[in-house]
Coordinates of C-alpha atoms and ligand atoms in Angstrom, one line a residue:
P528 CA 335.1 103.7 -10.2
V529 CA 333.0 103.5 -13.3
A530 CA 332.2 106.9 -14.0
G531 CA 327.9 106.2 -14.0
P532 CA 325.4 108.7 -14.7
A533 CA 326.0 110.4 -11.5
G534 CA 329.4 111.3 -11.6
A535 CA 328.6 113.0 -15.0
G536 CA 326.0 115.1 -13.4
G537 CA 328.0 115.8 -10.3
R538 CA 331.0 116.8 -12.9
A539 CA 329.0 118.3 -15.1
E540 CA 327.5 120.2 -11.5
K541 CA 331.6 121.2 -10.8
V542 CA 332.2 123.2 -14.0
E543 CA 328.9 125.4 -13.8
A544 CA 330.2 126.3 -10.1
L545 CA 333.2 127.0 -11.1
L546 CA 331.9 129.1 -14.8
L547 CA 329.1 130.3 -11.8
T548 CA 332.0 131.4 -9.6
F549 CA 334.2 132.9 -13.2
T550 CA 331.1 134.8 -13.7
D551 CA 330.8 136.3 -10.5
L552 CA 334.7 137.6 -10.2
T553 CA 334.5 138.7 -13.8
P554 CA 332.5 141.9 -12.3
Q555 CA 334.3 142.1 -8.6
R556 CA 338.0 142.2 -10.9
R557 CA 336.4 144.6 -12.9
V558 CA 335.6 146.6 -9.7
E559 CA 338.8 145.9 -8.4
Q560 CA 341.1 146.5 -11.6
M561 CA 339.3 150.1 -11.6
R562 CA 340.5 150.8 -8.0
V563 CA 344.1 149.8 -9.2
D564 CA 344.2 152.1 -12.4
F565 CA 342.7 155.1 -9.9
I566 CA 345.0 155.1 -6.9
A567 CA 348.0 154.4 -9.9
N568 CA 346.2 157.6 -11.9
A569 CA 346.0 160.1 -8.9
S570 CA 349.7 159.2 -7.7
H571 CA 350.6 160.1 -11.6
E572 CA 348.6 163.1 -11.1
L573 CA 349.8 164.5 -8.1
R574 CA 353.5 162.6 -8.9
T575 CA 353.7 165.1 -11.9
P576 CA 353.8 168.7 -10.0
L577 CA 355.8 167.7 -7.3
A578 CA 359.3 166.5 -9.8
S579 CA 358.0 170.1 -10.6
L580 CA 358.4 171.8 -7.5
S581 CA 361.7 169.3 -6.2
G582 CA 363.1 170.2 -9.3
F583 CA 362.4 174.4 -8.6
I584 CA 363.4 173.9 -5.1
E585 CA 367.0 172.0 -6.9
T586 CA 367.8 175.7 -9.5
L587 CA 366.9 177.3 -6.5
Q588 CA 369.4 176.1 -4.7
G589 CA 371.7 175.8 -6.8
P590 CA 372.6 177.5 -10.6
A591 CA 369.1 180.7 -9.5
R592 CA 370.8 180.7 -5.8
N593 CA 371.7 184.2 -6.2
D594 CA 369.9 185.6 -9.7
A595 CA 366.4 187.2 -8.6
T596 CA 364.9 187.3 -11.5
A597 CA 364.5 184.1 -12.0
R598 CA 363.0 182.6 -8.2
E599 CA 360.4 185.0 -8.7
R600 CA 359.8 183.9 -11.8
F601 CA 359.9 180.1 -10.1
L602 CA 358.4 181.3 -7.5
K603 CA 355.4 182.1 -9.8
I604 CA 355.4 178.3 -10.9
M605 CA 356.0 176.2 -7.9
A606 CA 352.4 178.9 -6.3
E607 CA 350.9 177.8 -9.7
Q608 CA 351.6 173.9 -8.9
A609 CA 351.1 174.1 -5.0
R610 CA 348.3 175.5 -6.2
R611 CA 347.2 172.0 -7.9
M612 CA 347.9 169.9 -6.3
S613 CA 345.6 170.8 -4.0
R614 CA 343.0 171.4 -6.2
L615 CA 343.2 168.0 -7.2
I616 CA 343.3 166.9 -3.9
D617 CA 340.6 168.4 -2.7
D618 CA 338.5 167.8 -5.5
L619 CA 340.0 164.0 -4.3
L620 CA 338.1 164.3 -1.1
S621 CA 335.0 165.5 -2.6
L622 CA 335.1 162.2 -4.1
S623 CA 335.4 159.7 -1.9
R624 CA 332.7 161.6 0.2
I625 CA 330.5 161.4 -2.3
E626 CA 330.8 157.8 -3.0
L627 CA 330.3 157.1 0.5
N628 CA 327.4 158.7 1.0
A629 CA 325.8 158.0 -2.3
H630 CA 323.2 155.9 -1.2
L631 CA 321.8 158.4 0.9
R632 CA 319.6 160.5 -1.1
P633 CA 320.1 164.8 0.0
Q634 CA 317.3 165.5 2.0
G635 CA 317.3 169.4 1.7
R636 CA 314.7 172.0 -0.6
V637 CA 316.9 173.4 -2.9
D638 CA 315.9 176.4 -5.2
L639 CA 317.0 176.1 -8.1
T640 CA 316.8 179.0 -9.8
A641 CA 318.6 180.6 -6.8
V642 CA 321.7 178.3 -6.4
V643 CA 322.5 178.2 -10.8
G644 CA 321.8 182.7 -10.6
H645 CA 324.2 182.0 -7.5
V646 CA 326.7 180.4 -10.2
R647 CA 326.4 182.4 -12.8
E648 CA 327.3 185.3 -10.8
A649 CA 330.5 183.4 -9.7
L650 CA 331.6 182.8 -13.0
A651 CA 331.0 185.6 -14.0
P652 CA 334.2 187.3 -13.1
L653 CA 335.7 184.2 -15.6
G654 CA 333.5 185.2 -18.2
A655 CA 334.2 188.4 -18.1
E656 CA 338.2 187.1 -18.2
R657 CA 337.6 185.3 -21.1
Q658 CA 334.7 187.5 -23.0
M659 CA 332.3 185.5 -23.0
E660 CA 328.9 186.6 -21.9
I661 CA 326.6 184.2 -19.3
V662 CA 323.3 184.3 -20.2
F663 CA 320.6 183.1 -17.6
A664 CA 317.1 182.1 -18.7
H665 CA 314.6 180.6 -16.3
P666 CA 310.7 180.2 -15.7
E667 CA 309.2 183.5 -13.4
A668 CA 308.2 181.1 -10.5
P669 CA 311.1 179.6 -8.6
V670 CA 312.1 175.5 -10.0
T671 CA 312.6 173.0 -6.2
V672 CA 314.2 170.0 -6.2
Q673 CA 315.2 167.5 -2.8
G674 CA 318.7 168.1 -3.1
D675 CA 321.8 169.2 -1.7
R676 CA 322.8 173.5 -2.5
D677 CA 326.4 172.8 -2.1
E678 CA 326.8 170.3 -4.1
L679 CA 324.4 170.8 -6.7
I680 CA 326.4 174.0 -6.9
R681 CA 328.7 172.5 -7.4
V682 CA 327.6 170.1 -10.2
F683 CA 326.8 173.5 -12.4
E684 CA 330.1 175.7 -11.0
N685 CA 331.7 172.6 -12.6
L686 CA 329.7 172.9 -15.8
V687 CA 329.4 176.2 -16.5
E688 CA 333.9 176.6 -15.6
N689 CA 333.7 173.8 -18.5
A690 CA 331.6 175.8 -20.9
L691 CA 333.6 178.6 -20.3
K692 CA 337.1 176.6 -20.1
Y693 CA 336.4 174.7 -23.4
G694 CA 333.8 176.6 -25.2
A695 CA 335.8 179.8 -24.9
S696 CA 335.5 180.6 -27.9
G697 CA 331.5 180.1 -28.3
G698 CA 331.4 184.1 -27.0
R699 CA 328.6 182.4 -24.5
V700 CA 327.1 180.5 -22.3
D701 CA 323.8 179.5 -22.5
I702 CA 321.7 178.7 -18.1
T703 CA 318.1 177.3 -19.8
L704 CA 316.3 176.4 -16.4
S705 CA 312.7 174.9 -17.3
R706 CA 310.1 172.6 -16.1
E707 CA 309.3 169.8 -18.0
G708 CA 306.6 167.2 -16.7
E709 CA 307.5 166.5 -12.3
D710 CA 311.1 167.3 -13.9
A711 CA 313.0 170.5 -13.7
L712 CA 315.5 170.5 -16.0
V713 CA 318.9 172.7 -16.1
A714 CA 321.4 172.6 -19.8
V715 CA 323.6 174.5 -19.7
R716 CA 324.8 175.5 -24.3
D717 CA 328.5 176.6 -25.2
Y718 CA 329.0 177.6 -28.9
G719 CA 332.6 176.1 -28.9
P720 CA 334.4 172.8 -31.0
G721 CA 332.6 170.1 -29.2
I722 CA 333.3 166.9 -28.3
A723 CA 333.9 164.2 -31.1
P724 CA 331.6 161.0 -30.7
E725 CA 334.2 158.8 -29.1
H726 CA 334.8 160.9 -26.3
V727 CA 331.3 161.9 -25.4
P728 CA 330.6 158.5 -23.2
R729 CA 334.5 158.6 -21.7
L730 CA 333.9 162.2 -20.5
T731 CA 333.1 161.4 -17.0
E732 CA 335.3 158.8 -16.5
R733 CA 338.2 159.8 -13.1
F734 CA 340.8 161.3 -15.0
Y735 CA 339.4 161.0 -19.0
R736 CA 340.7 163.6 -21.0
V737 CA 340.4 164.8 -24.1
D738 CA 343.3 166.6 -24.9
T739 CA 345.7 166.8 -21.1
A740 CA 347.5 168.9 -22.4
H741 CA 344.9 171.5 -23.3
S742 CA 343.0 170.3 -19.5
R743 CA 346.2 170.9 -17.4
E744 CA 346.3 174.7 -18.6
Q745 CA 342.9 176.1 -18.2
G746 CA 343.8 174.4 -14.3
G747 CA 341.4 171.4 -14.7
T748 CA 342.2 168.1 -13.1
G749 CA 340.5 165.6 -15.5
L750 CA 337.9 165.0 -12.3
G751 CA 335.4 167.4 -12.7
L752 CA 332.4 165.7 -14.6
A753 CA 333.0 162.5 -12.2
I754 CA 332.0 164.2 -9.4
V755 CA 329.4 165.9 -11.4
K756 CA 327.7 162.5 -12.1
H757 CA 328.1 160.7 -8.3
I758 CA 326.3 163.4 -7.1
V759 CA 323.7 163.5 -10.1
A760 CA 323.4 160.1 -9.1
R761 CA 323.1 160.6 -5.4
H762 CA 320.2 162.7 -6.6
R763 CA 318.6 160.2 -8.7
G764 CA 318.5 162.4 -11.6
R765 CA 320.1 162.0 -14.4
L766 CA 323.1 163.5 -16.7
G767 CA 322.8 164.6 -20.3
I768 CA 325.8 164.5 -22.9
D769 CA 325.0 165.8 -25.9
S770 CA 327.6 167.4 -28.3
T771 CA 327.9 168.1 -32.2
P772 CA 332.0 168.4 -33.1
G773 CA 332.0 172.4 -34.5
E774 CA 328.4 173.7 -33.2
G775 CA 329.3 173.1 -29.4
S776 CA 327.6 171.5 -26.3
T777 CA 324.7 170.7 -23.9
F778 CA 325.4 169.0 -20.4
S779 CA 321.5 168.7 -18.8
V780 CA 320.4 168.0 -15.8
R781 CA 317.5 166.7 -15.0
L782 CA 316.4 166.2 -11.6
A783 CA 312.3 165.2 -10.4
A784 CA 310.8 168.3 -8.9
L785 CA 309.2 169.1 -5.8
P786 CA 305.4 170.3 -6.7
A787 CA 305.8 173.7 -5.9
E788 CA 304.7 175.6 -2.3
T789 CA 301.5 177.4 -1.7
S790 CA 302.8 180.3 -0.5
K791 CA 300.7 183.2 1.8
L792 CA 300.1 185.3 -0.8
D793 CA 298.0 182.5 -3.1
V794 CA 296.5 181.4 -0.2
K795 CA 294.7 185.6 0.0
T796 CA 294.3 185.7 -3.2
M797 CA 292.3 182.2 -3.1
A798 CA 290.5 183.3 -0.3
Ligands
ADP901 P1 338.7 168.9 -16.2 O1 339.3 168.9 -15.0 O2 340.0 168.2 -18.0 O3 338.6 169.7 -16.8 P2 336.8 166.8 -16.2 O4 335.7 165.4 -15.7 O5 335.3 168.2 -16.6 O6 337.5 167.6 -16.3 O7 336.0 167.5 -17.9 C1 337.0 166.2 -18.8 C2 337.2 166.3 -19.8 O8 336.0 166.5 -21.1 C3 337.9 167.6 -20.4 O9 339.1 167.8 -20.2 C4 336.7 167.8 -21.5 O10 338.7 167.8 -22.4 C5 336.0 167.7 -22.2 N1 335.1 169.1 -22.1 C6 333.9 168.5 -21.2 N2 333.4 169.7 -21.0 C7 333.5 170.4 -21.6 C8 333.0 171.0 -23.4 N3 331.9 172.1 -22.5 N4 334.2 171.2 -24.4 C9 334.6 170.5 -24.7 N5 335.1 169.8 -24.0 C10 334.6 169.0 -22.7

């Protein structure tokens, strides 16, 4: 058959359709690849402490069976490895729960001043351990947002904990809560070594760490900022990371503020 204009057109359409399929497939493949990578990473992260546990069990069953000092020491390490596995599983479960509810905007009314104050108090012992002062500056009137209290606590706990873990050389962490127009802004600033610019865009990827050994030493799972990112997104907020090597880092969360509630006192004053 002679290929007339119609035939040529048909071929062109087919090619176009194929191209469309390819371009359509690419993001899908990327998602699939990310899923595969995630499972591989998670398995690896779990296998490392598990291998260590198996090793110690064998040693305790064999060569160290009658060595009380070694037994004590090994049991301590084993307990820490078990804690690490449990932290990792908790973080993995949190992440999947948050992702599952990604489309549902949390409905509660949350007092950010109280939430950040709570986080500061909860982390004061860790700060003291590291000789770090946590300073919290906020406006007198409460700043409220629409959200989930526990999830927002999680966000600020992660950010302040990171500031204490990775910015310890700085001696202090500043948390500032402010209102900027319609927004509520919480900034967590440390004066530690900071983060080189090439790492900054990747910090919220699951299991991405600048220094894996250091993160593990600090009890990190590599999932903290991924969790933060997902929670902030679910709250329709924005996470900002600003860091200068040698000077420190600022992690900030911007959320839509709720208008201040008219309190009974205000009504009386107005009357
Ligand atoms: P981790 O469990 O390792 O702390 P995160 O997701 O919370 O995981 O953080 C990812 C990485 O980002 C950390 O391993 C660390 O390298 C880097 N990081 C996070 N916060 C800071 C900070 N305040 N200063 C310097 N580096 C930081």
